[in-house]
CSV table of C-alpha atoms and ligand atoms in Angstrom, one decimal:
chain,number,residue,atom,x,y,z
A,164,MET,CA,3.4,81.9,119.6
A,165,LYS,CA,6.5,82.6,117.6
A,166,LEU,CA,6.1,85.6,115.3
A,167,CYS,CA,8.1,87.7,112.9
A,168,VAL,CA,7.2,91.2,111.9
A,169,ILE,CA,8.9,92.7,108.8
A,170,GLY,CA,9.1,96.5,108.7
A,171,THR,CA,9.5,98.6,111.9
A,172,GLY,CA,7.5,101.7,110.9
A,173,TYR,CA,4.3,102.8,112.7
A,174,VAL,CA,2.5,99.5,112.0
A,175,GLY,CA,5.3,97.0,112.4
A,176,LEU,CA,6.9,98.5,115.5
A,177,VAL,CA,3.7,98.9,117.3
A,178,GLY,CA,2.5,95.5,116.2
A,179,ALA,CA,5.7,93.8,117.3
A,180,ALA,CA,5.5,95.6,120.7
A,181,ILE,CA,2.0,94.6,121.4
A,182,PHE,CA,2.3,91.0,120.1
A,183,SER,CA,5.2,90.5,122.5
A,184,ASP,CA,3.3,92.2,125.3
A,185,TRP,CA,0.7,89.5,124.8
A,186,GLY,CA,3.4,86.9,125.7
A,187,ASN,CA,4.5,85.9,122.2
A,188,ASP,CA,8.1,85.6,121.1
A,189,VAL,CA,8.5,88.3,118.4
A,190,VAL,CA,11.4,89.1,116.1
A,191,GLY,CA,11.2,92.5,114.4
A,192,VAL,CA,13.1,92.9,111.0
A,193,ASP,CA,14.1,95.9,109.1
A,194,ILE,CA,16.7,96.5,106.4
A,195,ASP,CA,17.7,99.8,108.0
A,196,THR,CA,20.6,98.9,110.2
A,197,GLU,CA,20.8,102.2,112.0
A,198,LYS,CA,17.1,102.1,112.9
A,199,ILE,CA,17.4,98.6,114.3
A,200,ASP,CA,20.5,99.7,116.4
A,201,ARG,CA,18.5,102.6,117.8
A,202,ILE,CA,15.5,100.5,118.6
A,203,LYS,CA,17.7,97.9,120.4
A,204,LYS,CA,19.0,100.8,122.5
A,205,GLY,CA,15.4,101.8,123.4
A,206,GLU,CA,15.4,104.9,121.1
A,207,MET,CA,12.1,105.0,119.2
A,208,PRO,CA,12.4,106.1,115.6
A,209,ILE,CA,8.8,107.5,115.8
A,210,TYR,CA,6.9,109.5,118.4
A,211,GLU,CA,4.0,107.3,119.6
A,212,PRO,CA,2.7,107.7,123.2
A,213,GLY,CA,3.4,104.6,125.4
A,214,LEU,CA,5.4,102.8,122.8
A,215,SER,CA,8.9,103.0,124.2
A,216,GLU,CA,7.9,101.6,127.6
A,217,ILE,CA,6.3,98.5,126.0
A,218,VAL,CA,9.3,98.0,123.6
A,219,LEU,CA,11.8,98.3,126.5
A,220,ARG,CA,9.8,96.0,128.8
A,221,ASN,CA,9.6,93.2,126.2
A,222,ILE,CA,13.2,93.6,125.1
A,223,SER,CA,14.3,93.2,128.7
A,224,GLN,CA,12.1,90.1,129.1
A,225,ASN,CA,13.7,88.6,126.0
A,226,ARG,CA,10.3,88.3,124.2
A,227,LEU,CA,11.2,91.0,121.6
A,228,THR,CA,14.3,91.0,119.5
A,229,PHE,CA,15.4,92.7,116.4
A,230,THR,CA,17.5,91.8,113.4
A,231,THR,CA,18.2,93.1,109.9
A,232,SER,CA,18.1,89.5,108.4
A,233,ILE,CA,14.8,88.2,107.1
A,234,ALA,CA,16.3,84.6,107.1
A,235,ASP,CA,17.0,84.9,110.9
A,236,GLY,CA,13.7,86.6,111.6
A,237,ILE,CA,11.4,84.1,109.9
A,238,LYS,CA,13.4,80.9,110.9
A,239,ASP,CA,11.2,79.9,113.9
A,240,ALA,CA,8.1,82.0,113.1
A,241,GLU,CA,4.6,80.4,112.8
A,242,ILE,CA,3.3,83.8,111.5
A,243,VAL,CA,5.2,86.3,109.4
A,244,PHE,CA,3.7,89.8,109.2
A,245,ILE,CA,4.6,92.0,106.2
A,246,CYS,CA,4.4,95.6,107.5
A,247,VAL,CA,6.4,97.6,105.0
A,248,GLY,CA,5.4,100.9,103.4
A,249,THR,CA,3.1,101.2,100.4
A,250,PRO,CA,3.5,104.9,99.4
A,251,GLN,CA,1.5,106.6,96.7
A,252,SER,CA,3.0,106.2,93.2
A,253,ASP,CA,2.7,108.7,90.3
A,254,THR,CA,-0.5,107.1,89.1
A,255,GLY,CA,-2.3,107.4,92.4
A,256,ALA,CA,-2.0,103.6,93.0
A,257,ALA,CA,-0.1,102.2,95.9
A,258,ASP,CA,3.6,101.5,95.2
A,259,LEU,CA,4.0,97.9,96.2
A,260,SER,CA,7.7,97.4,95.3
A,261,ALA,CA,8.7,96.9,99.0
A,262,VAL,CA,5.9,94.2,99.5
A,263,TRP,CA,7.2,92.3,96.4
A,264,GLU,CA,10.8,92.5,97.6
A,265,VAL,CA,9.9,91.2,101.0
A,266,ALA,CA,7.7,88.4,99.6
A,267,LYS,CA,10.6,87.3,97.4
A,268,ASP,CA,12.9,87.2,100.5
A,269,ILE,CA,10.4,85.3,102.5
A,270,GLY,CA,10.0,82.8,99.8
A,271,LYS,CA,13.7,82.1,99.5
A,272,ASN,CA,14.1,81.6,103.2
A,273,MET,CA,11.0,79.4,103.9
A,274,ASN,CA,11.9,76.4,106.0
A,275,GLY,CA,8.5,74.9,107.0
A,276,TYR,CA,4.8,75.8,107.3
A,277,LYS,CA,4.1,79.4,108.1
A,278,VAL,CA,1.2,81.8,107.6
A,279,ILE,CA,2.4,85.0,105.7
A,280,VAL,CA,0.2,87.9,106.7
A,281,THR,CA,0.0,91.2,105.0
A,282,LYS,CA,-0.7,94.1,107.4
A,283,SER,CA,0.5,96.8,105.0
A,284,THR,CA,-2.4,98.6,103.3
A,285,VAL,CA,-2.5,96.9,99.9
A,286,PRO,CA,-5.1,97.0,97.0
A,287,VAL,CA,-7.5,94.2,96.3
A,288,GLY,CA,-5.7,91.3,94.7
A,289,THR,CA,-2.3,92.0,96.2
A,290,ASN,CA,-2.2,89.0,98.5
A,291,GLU,CA,-2.8,86.6,95.7
A,292,LYS,CA,0.3,88.0,94.0
A,293,VAL,CA,2.2,87.7,97.3
A,294,LYS,CA,1.3,84.0,97.4
A,295,MET,CA,2.5,83.6,93.8
A,296,ILE,CA,5.9,85.3,94.5
A,297,ILE,CA,6.5,83.3,97.6
A,298,ARG,CA,5.7,80.1,95.7
A,299,GLU,CA,8.0,81.0,92.9
A,300,ASN,CA,10.9,81.6,95.3
A,301,LEU,CA,10.5,78.6,97.6
A,302,PRO,CA,13.8,76.6,98.1
A,303,GLY,CA,11.8,73.3,97.7
A,304,PRO,CA,8.3,72.4,96.3
A,305,GLN,CA,7.4,70.4,99.4
A,306,ILE,CA,7.3,73.5,101.7
A,307,GLU,CA,3.8,74.5,102.6
A,308,PHE,CA,2.5,77.9,103.5
A,309,ASP,CA,-0.7,80.0,103.5
A,310,VAL,CA,-1.2,83.8,103.1
A,311,ALA,CA,-3.6,86.0,105.0
A,312,SER,CA,-4.7,89.6,104.9
A,313,ASN,CA,-4.9,91.2,108.4
A,314,PRO,CA,-5.3,95.0,107.8
A,315,GLU,CA,-4.6,97.4,110.6
A,316,PHE,CA,-6.8,100.2,111.7
A,317,LEU,CA,-4.3,102.1,113.9
A,318,ARG,CA,-4.5,105.8,114.3
A,319,GLU,CA,-1.1,107.5,114.7
A,320,GLY,CA,-0.9,109.0,118.1
A,321,SER,CA,-3.2,106.3,119.5
A,322,SER,CA,-1.8,103.3,117.8
A,323,VAL,CA,-0.7,101.5,121.0
A,324,GLU,CA,-4.2,101.5,122.4
A,325,ASP,CA,-5.8,100.7,119.0
A,326,MET,CA,-3.5,97.7,118.6
A,327,ALA,CA,-4.0,96.5,122.1
A,328,ALA,CA,-7.8,96.9,122.1
A,329,PRO,CA,-9.1,97.1,118.6
A,330,ASP,CA,-12.9,97.5,117.7
A,331,ARG,CA,-12.6,94.5,115.5
A,332,THR,CA,-10.0,92.2,113.9
A,333,VAL,CA,-10.2,91.4,110.2
A,334,VAL,CA,-8.6,88.3,108.8
A,335,GLY,CA,-8.9,87.3,105.2
A,336,SER,CA,-7.6,84.0,103.9
A,337,ASP,CA,-8.7,81.1,101.6
A,338,SER,CA,-7.2,78.6,104.1
A,339,GLU,CA,-9.1,77.3,107.1
A,340,LYS,CA,-5.7,76.2,108.6
A,341,ALA,CA,-4.5,79.9,108.4
A,342,HIS,CA,-7.7,81.1,110.0
A,343,ALA,CA,-7.2,78.7,112.9
A,344,VAL,CA,-3.6,80.0,113.4
A,345,MET,CA,-4.7,83.6,113.4
A,346,ARG,CA,-7.6,82.8,115.8
A,347,ARG,CA,-5.0,81.6,118.3
A,348,LEU,CA,-3.2,84.9,118.1
A,349,TYR,CA,-6.3,87.1,118.5
A,350,GLU,CA,-9.1,85.3,120.2
A,351,HIS,CA,-8.0,86.4,123.7
A,352,LEU,CA,-9.0,89.9,122.8
A,353,ASN,CA,-12.7,89.2,123.1
A,354,THR,CA,-13.5,91.5,120.2
A,355,PRO,CA,-15.2,90.4,117.0
A,356,ILE,CA,-13.0,88.7,114.4
A,357,VAL,CA,-14.3,89.1,110.9
A,358,GLU,CA,-13.1,86.1,109.0
A,359,CYS,CA,-13.4,86.3,105.3
A,360,ASP,CA,-11.7,85.8,101.9
A,361,LEU,CA,-8.5,87.7,101.0
A,362,ARG,CA,-10.1,90.2,98.6
A,363,SER,CA,-12.9,91.2,101.0
A,364,ALA,CA,-10.3,91.8,103.8
A,365,GLU,CA,-8.3,94.0,101.5
A,366,MET,CA,-11.4,96.0,100.5
A,367,ILE,CA,-12.5,96.4,104.2
A,368,LYS,CA,-9.3,98.5,104.9
A,369,TYR,CA,-9.8,100.8,101.9
A,370,ALA,CA,-13.5,101.1,102.4
A,371,SER,CA,-13.0,102.0,106.0
A,372,ASN,CA,-10.5,104.8,105.3
A,373,GLY,CA,-12.5,106.0,102.3
A,374,PHE,CA,-15.7,106.2,104.5
A,375,LEU,CA,-13.9,108.1,107.3
A,376,ALA,CA,-12.4,110.5,104.8
A,377,ALA,CA,-15.9,111.0,103.3
A,378,LYS,CA,-17.2,111.8,106.8
A,379,ILE,CA,-14.6,114.5,107.1
A,380,SER,CA,-15.3,115.9,103.7
A,381,PHE,CA,-19.0,115.8,104.4
A,382,ILE,CA,-18.7,117.8,107.6
A,383,ASN,CA,-16.3,120.2,105.8
A,384,GLU,CA,-19.0,120.9,103.2
A,385,ILE,CA,-21.6,121.3,105.9
A,386,ALA,CA,-19.1,123.8,107.3
A,387,GLN,CA,-19.2,125.8,104.1
A,388,ILE,CA,-22.9,126.0,104.2
A,389,CYS,CA,-22.9,126.9,107.9
A,390,GLU,CA,-20.5,129.9,107.2
A,391,ARG,CA,-22.8,131.2,104.5
A,392,ALA,CA,-26.1,130.5,106.4
A,393,GLY,CA,-24.9,131.7,109.8
A,394,ALA,CA,-25.0,128.3,111.6
A,395,ASP,CA,-22.2,126.8,113.7
A,396,VAL,CA,-20.7,123.6,112.4
A,397,THR,CA,-19.5,122.5,115.8
A,398,VAL,CA,-23.0,122.5,117.2
A,399,VAL,CA,-24.4,120.9,114.1
A,400,ALA,CA,-21.8,118.1,114.3
A,401,ARG,CA,-22.6,117.5,118.0
A,402,GLY,CA,-26.3,117.4,117.2
A,403,MET,CA,-25.7,114.9,114.3
A,404,GLY,CA,-23.2,112.8,116.2
A,405,LEU,CA,-25.4,111.9,119.1
A,406,ASP,CA,-27.5,109.9,116.7
A,407,LYS,CA,-25.9,106.4,117.1
A,408,ARG,CA,-26.4,105.7,113.4
A,409,VAL,CA,-24.3,108.8,112.5
A,410,GLY,CA,-21.7,108.6,115.4
A,411,SER,CA,-19.7,111.6,116.6
A,412,ALA,CA,-16.2,110.5,115.5
A,413,PHE,CA,-14.6,112.2,112.4
A,414,LEU,CA,-17.1,115.1,112.3
A,415,ASN,CA,-14.6,117.8,113.2
A,416,ALA,CA,-14.5,120.4,110.4
A,417,GLY,CA,-11.1,121.9,109.7
A,418,ILE,CA,-8.5,122.5,107.0
A,419,GLY,CA,-9.0,119.0,105.6
A,420,TYR,CA,-7.5,115.6,106.2
A,421,GLY,CA,-3.8,114.9,105.7
A,422,GLY,CA,-1.3,112.2,106.9
A,423,SER,CA,0.3,109.2,105.4
A,424,CYS,CA,-2.9,107.2,105.1
A,425,PHE,CA,-6.1,109.0,104.0
A,426,PRO,CA,-4.8,111.0,101.0
A,427,LYS,CA,-3.0,108.0,99.6
A,428,ASP,CA,-5.6,105.4,100.4
A,429,VAL,CA,-8.5,107.5,99.0
A,430,ALA,CA,-6.5,108.0,95.8
A,431,ALA,CA,-5.6,104.3,95.6
A,432,LEU,CA,-9.3,103.3,96.2
A,433,TYR,CA,-10.3,105.7,93.4
A,434,LYS,CA,-7.7,104.1,91.2
A,435,THR,CA,-9.0,100.7,92.0
A,436,SER,CA,-12.5,101.8,91.0
A,437,THR,CA,-11.3,103.1,87.6
A,438,ASP,CA,-9.2,100.0,87.1
A,439,GLN,CA,-12.4,98.1,87.5
A,440,ASP,CA,-14.1,100.4,84.9
A,441,TYR,CA,-16.1,102.2,87.6
A,442,ASP,CA,-16.0,105.9,88.4
A,443,PHE,CA,-16.4,106.2,92.2
A,444,LYS,CA,-18.0,109.6,92.0
A,445,LEU,CA,-18.5,110.1,95.7
A,446,LEU,CA,-14.8,109.4,96.4
A,447,ARG,CA,-13.7,111.8,93.7
A,448,SER,CA,-15.7,114.5,95.4
A,449,VAL,CA,-14.2,113.6,98.8
A,450,MET,CA,-10.8,114.4,97.3
A,451,GLU,CA,-11.9,117.6,95.7
A,452,VAL,CA,-13.6,118.9,98.8
A,453,ASN,CA,-10.5,118.2,100.8
A,454,VAL,CA,-8.4,120.4,98.5
A,455,ALA,CA,-11.1,123.1,98.4
A,456,GLN,CA,-11.2,123.2,102.2
A,457,ARG,CA,-7.6,124.5,102.5
A,458,GLU,CA,-8.2,127.0,99.7
A,459,ASN,CA,-11.2,128.3,101.6
A,460,PHE,CA,-9.1,128.8,104.7
A,461,MET,CA,-6.4,130.6,102.7
A,462,ASN,CA,-9.1,132.7,101.1
A,463,LYS,CA,-10.0,134.1,104.5
A,464,VAL,CA,-6.4,135.0,105.2
A,465,LEU,CA,-6.0,136.8,101.8
A,466,ARG,CA,-9.3,138.6,102.2
A,467,HIS,CA,-8.1,140.0,105.5
A,468,PHE,CA,-4.5,140.8,104.7
A,469,GLY,CA,-4.5,141.2,100.9
A,470,LYS,CA,-2.7,138.9,98.5
A,471,ASN,CA,0.7,140.3,99.1
A,472,LEU,CA,1.9,139.1,102.5
A,473,ALA,CA,5.4,140.6,102.3
A,474,GLY,CA,6.3,142.3,105.6
A,475,ARG,CA,3.8,140.1,107.5
A,476,THR,CA,4.9,137.7,110.2
A,477,PHE,CA,2.6,134.9,111.3
A,478,ALA,CA,2.6,132.7,114.4
A,479,ILE,CA,2.0,129.1,113.4
A,480,LEU,CA,0.9,126.5,116.1
A,481,GLY,CA,1.0,123.0,114.7
A,482,LEU,CA,3.0,121.4,111.9
A,483,ALA,CA,2.1,117.7,112.3
A,484,PHE,CA,-0.8,116.4,110.2
A,485,LYS,CA,-2.8,116.0,113.4
A,486,GLY,CA,-2.2,116.1,117.1
A,487,ASN,CA,-0.2,113.5,119.1
A,488,THR,CA,2.2,112.7,116.4
A,489,ASP,CA,5.5,114.0,114.9
A,490,ASP,CA,4.4,112.9,111.4
A,491,ILE,CA,4.3,115.7,108.8
A,492,ARG,CA,3.6,113.5,105.8
A,493,ASP,CA,0.9,115.2,103.7
A,494,SER,CA,0.4,117.6,106.5
A,495,VAL,CA,-2.1,120.4,105.5
A,496,SER,CA,-0.4,122.6,108.0
A,497,ILE,CA,2.9,122.3,106.2
A,498,GLU,CA,1.1,123.1,102.9
A,499,ILE,CA,-0.4,126.2,104.4
A,500,VAL,CA,3.0,127.4,105.8
A,501,LYS,CA,4.4,126.9,102.3
A,502,LYS,CA,1.6,128.9,100.7
A,503,LEU,CA,1.9,131.8,103.2
A,504,ARG,CA,5.7,131.9,102.7
A,505,GLY,CA,5.2,131.8,98.9
A,506,LEU,CA,3.1,135.0,99.3
A,507,GLY,CA,6.0,136.7,101.1
A,508,ALA,CA,5.1,136.1,104.8
A,509,LYS,CA,7.6,135.2,107.5
A,510,LEU,CA,6.6,132.4,109.8
A,511,ARG,CA,7.4,131.7,113.5
A,512,VAL,CA,6.4,128.1,114.0
A,513,TYR,CA,6.0,125.6,116.8
A,514,ASP,CA,4.8,122.0,117.2
A,515,PRO,CA,5.3,119.9,120.4
A,516,GLU,CA,6.7,116.9,118.5
A,517,ALA,CA,7.2,117.7,114.8
A,518,MET,CA,9.9,120.3,114.8
A,519,TYR,CA,12.7,118.1,113.6
A,520,ASN,CA,10.6,116.7,110.7
A,521,ALA,CA,9.3,120.2,109.8
A,522,LYS,CA,12.8,121.6,109.6
A,523,GLN,CA,13.7,118.9,107.0
A,524,ALA,CA,10.6,119.8,105.0
A,525,LEU,CA,10.6,123.6,105.3
A,526,GLY,CA,14.3,124.6,105.7
A,527,ALA,CA,15.3,127.9,107.2
A,528,VAL,CA,14.2,130.5,104.6
A,529,ASN,CA,11.7,132.8,106.3
A,530,VAL,CA,10.8,130.2,108.9
A,531,GLU,CA,11.9,130.7,112.5
A,532,TYR,CA,11.6,127.6,114.8
A,533,CYS,CA,10.4,128.6,118.3
A,534,LEU,CA,10.8,126.8,121.6
A,535,ASP,CA,7.2,127.1,122.7
A,536,LYS,CA,3.8,128.3,121.6
A,537,TYR,CA,4.1,131.7,123.1
A,538,GLU,CA,7.4,132.4,121.5
A,539,THR,CA,5.8,132.2,118.1
A,540,MET,CA,3.5,135.0,118.8
A,541,GLN,CA,6.0,137.8,119.7
A,542,GLY,CA,5.3,140.6,117.3
A,543,ALA,CA,3.3,138.5,114.9
A,544,ASP,CA,0.4,139.9,112.8
A,545,ALA,CA,-1.8,137.0,113.4
A,546,LEU,CA,-1.9,133.6,115.1
A,547,PHE,CA,-2.7,130.4,113.1
A,548,VAL,CA,-3.9,127.2,114.9
A,549,LEU,CA,-3.3,124.5,112.3
A,550,THR,CA,-3.0,121.2,114.3
A,551,GLU,CA,-5.4,119.8,116.9
A,552,TRP,CA,-2.9,119.5,119.8
A,553,LYS,CA,-4.7,119.7,123.2
A,554,GLU,CA,-2.1,122.2,124.5
A,555,PHE,CA,-3.2,124.7,121.8
A,556,ALA,CA,-6.8,124.7,123.0
A,557,THR,CA,-5.7,125.9,126.4
A,558,VAL,CA,-3.6,128.8,125.2
A,559,GLU,CA,-3.9,131.8,127.6
A,560,LEU,CA,-5.7,134.4,125.6
A,561,ASP,CA,-4.6,137.4,127.7
A,562,LYS,CA,-1.0,136.4,127.1
A,563,VAL,CA,-1.7,135.9,123.4
A,564,LYS,CA,-3.1,139.4,123.2
A,565,THR,CA,-0.1,141.0,124.7
A,566,LEU,CA,2.3,139.1,122.5
A,567,LEU,CA,0.6,139.6,119.1
A,568,LYS,CA,1.1,142.8,117.2
A,569,SER,CA,-2.5,142.7,116.1
A,570,PRO,CA,-5.2,140.5,117.8
A,571,VAL,CA,-6.1,138.3,114.9
A,572,ILE,CA,-6.6,134.5,115.1
A,573,PHE,CA,-7.2,132.0,112.3
A,574,ASP,CA,-8.3,128.8,113.9
A,575,GLY,CA,-8.1,126.0,111.3
A,576,ARG,CA,-9.3,123.4,113.8
A,577,ASN,CA,-12.0,125.1,115.7
A,578,LEU,CA,-10.0,124.6,118.8
A,579,LEU,CA,-10.6,127.8,120.6
A,580,ASP,CA,-13.7,129.0,122.5
A,581,ARG,CA,-15.3,131.4,120.1
A,582,ALA,CA,-17.2,133.4,122.8
A,583,LYS,CA,-14.1,133.9,124.9
A,584,VAL,CA,-11.9,134.8,121.9
A,585,GLU,CA,-14.4,137.4,120.6
A,586,GLU,CA,-15.1,138.8,124.1
A,587,MET,CA,-11.4,139.5,124.5
A,588,GLY,CA,-11.5,141.6,121.3
A,589,PHE,CA,-9.7,139.3,118.9
A,590,THR,CA,-10.7,139.3,115.3
A,591,TYR,CA,-11.5,135.6,115.0
A,592,PHE,CA,-11.7,133.3,112.0
A,593,ALA,CA,-12.8,129.7,112.4
A,594,VAL,CA,-14.2,127.0,110.1
A,595,GLY,CA,-17.9,126.7,109.6
A,596,LYS,CA,-19.1,129.6,111.7
A,597,ARG,CA,-19.7,133.2,111.0
A,598,THR,CA,-17.3,134.7,113.5
A,599,ASN,CA,-16.6,138.4,114.0
A,600,GLY,CA,-13.7,138.2,111.6
A,601,MET,CA,-15.9,136.9,108.8
A,602,VAL,CA,-18.3,139.8,109.4
A,603,LYS,CA,-15.6,142.4,109.4
A,604,ILE,CA,-14.0,141.4,106.1
A,605,ASP,CA,-15.5,142.2,102.7
A,606,THR,CA,-17.8,139.3,102.1
A,607,ARG,CA,-18.5,140.1,98.5
A,608,ASN,CA,-17.0,137.3,96.4
A,609,LEU,CA,-15.7,135.8,99.6
A,610,TYR,CA,-16.2,132.3,98.5
A,611,GLN,CA,-14.7,132.7,95.1
A,612,THR,CA,-11.9,130.2,95.2
A,613,VAL,CA,-8.4,131.6,95.1
A,614,LEU,CA,-6.2,129.0,93.5
A,615,LEU,CA,-2.6,129.0,94.7
A,616,ASN,CA,-0.3,127.3,92.4
A,617,THR,CA,2.9,125.6,93.7
A,618,ASN,CA,5.1,128.7,93.5
A,619,GLY,CA,2.6,130.5,95.7
A,620,SER,CA,1.3,133.1,93.1
A,621,THR,CA,-2.4,133.5,93.0
A,622,GLY,CA,-5.0,133.3,90.3
A,623,GLN,CA,-8.7,133.3,90.3
A,624,HIS,CA,-11.1,130.8,88.9
B,155,UGA,C1,-6.2,106.7,109.7
B,155,UGA,C2,-7.3,105.9,110.2
B,155,UGA,O1,-8.1,106.6,111.2
B,155,UGA,C3,-6.8,104.6,110.9
B,155,UGA,O2,-8.0,103.8,111.3
B,155,UGA,C4,-6.0,103.8,109.8
B,155,UGA,O3,-5.5,102.6,110.4
B,155,UGA,C5,-4.9,104.7,109.4
B,155,UGA,O4,-5.4,105.9,108.8
B,155,UGA,C6,-4.1,103.9,108.4
B,155,UGA,O5,-4.6,103.6,107.3
B,155,UGA,O6,-3.0,103.5,108.6
B,155,UGA,P1,-4.3,108.4,110.8
B,155,UGA,O7,-3.9,108.6,109.4
B,155,UGA,O8,-3.4,108.1,111.9
B,155,UGA,O9,-5.4,107.1,110.8
B,155,UGA,O10,-5.1,109.6,111.3
B,155,UGA,P2,-6.6,110.0,111.6
B,155,UGA,O11,-6.8,110.2,113.0
B,155,UGA,O12,-7.6,109.2,110.9
B,155,UGA,O13,-6.7,111.5,110.9
B,155,UGA,C7,-6.4,111.7,109.5
B,155,UGA,C8,-6.6,113.1,109.2
B,155,UGA,O14,-8.0,113.5,109.3
B,155,UGA,C9,-5.8,114.1,110.0
B,155,UGA,O15,-5.2,115.1,109.2
B,155,UGA,C10,-6.9,114.7,110.9
B,155,UGA,O16,-6.5,116.0,111.4
B,155,UGA,C11,-8.1,114.7,110.0
B,155,UGA,N1,-9.4,114.7,110.7
B,155,UGA,C12,-9.7,113.7,111.5
B,155,UGA,C13,-10.2,115.8,110.5
B,155,UGA,O17,-10.0,116.8,109.8
B,155,UGA,N2,-11.5,115.7,111.2
B,155,UGA,C14,-11.8,114.7,111.9
B,155,UGA,O18,-13.0,114.7,112.5
B,155,UGA,C15,-10.9,113.6,112.1
């Protein structure tokens, strides 16, 4: 099939790569000339395992080309995918200005029947407006088209495999002709295709992200109780997850969810609920718990070191919002680094892929960028594990002990083996378990939340 993919971010570039790998002719479009030049040369603008090989292979077989012109991109396409960003606006709702711009350009350049498919995450009702904008901008009234919603469920870091072998494909449209076109693209996958109306497809995306975020906040609250009651949240999650109805995924307690999707999509879904005169109480709590989770983590640090961190140096492992990505958007790790710095600490930081992005976000003041995980630890007062990179789980503890000034570890992702860490004499803090560090510190009022405002000063509530 002949396809056009507009937007070459995580969704668009991975989508274009996999569609072409399936044997389709794909044109990728982006307004960013520099980005398009880089991709053409085989330089990926994002870190995504396996992506560059697939892009290069399909460029060399002439199935995948790139342009900055929407007119050129859509000329021969049967399906046009909209994959542009929908960041969070000031109101919490998704900012759809890029979607409207692209819809206008598509409309102006239509030259025959096409299915216009939105892959960007957009609130319920958006595709109907996309249809209206395209219709208003058509060069002639006789040109036919349909719209469809085909949300993506890609996880950054695993998006190539998620795109190539999804659990399910969701296609919403009010046109049987459009459904038939989309079926031709996806039916070879042999995975369920949920065919539905536009609004239900739009809701499926938000409901899925909202539910996964709720699972994380649920286990994070269980972690709070485990810490107080002396249970171990990792064991509890394993025991729960083996029940197929519960499922083991997204039950890792930690410092809370971040990234470019969950925080904004949960907020946008909540906004949709209030727009519909409904207060989505559960989702409101999901967001509150997520913020409380990082405060609880910071609380442990402050209880151990006191509220003035001047003169302290901390080793930070992990800056990306999760493992296997260079993305630091809404990264809880970056937030924690900023809070520690705000309280006077110096940070020695390392991430396998996110160093460049972190430098842009954190600058140079009181942050030293290290070449590997061990370099961060030289002379540090404590080690912080903040992102779930596999290579942090296998850190050599005897080496860590010789490098740190004092053997203290704050593990925000429960990555390390508690028994080994404690056996080696570290003072260990994890999430959702009463480790030796938790016992050592003054537990009176331990759980009183310490609010850290943006300039890093503390206040109790
Ligand atoms: C998420 C969804 O998983 C994808 O299905 C969806 O397509 C994507 O958003 C999107 O809307 O585009 P992603 O943001 O890449 O994908 O990351 P996740 O793997 O879902 O992780 C999100 C956050 O939750 C990370 O900060 C991660 O560290 C945290 N997390 C995840 C936990 O704290 N515990 C868990 O058990 C799982």
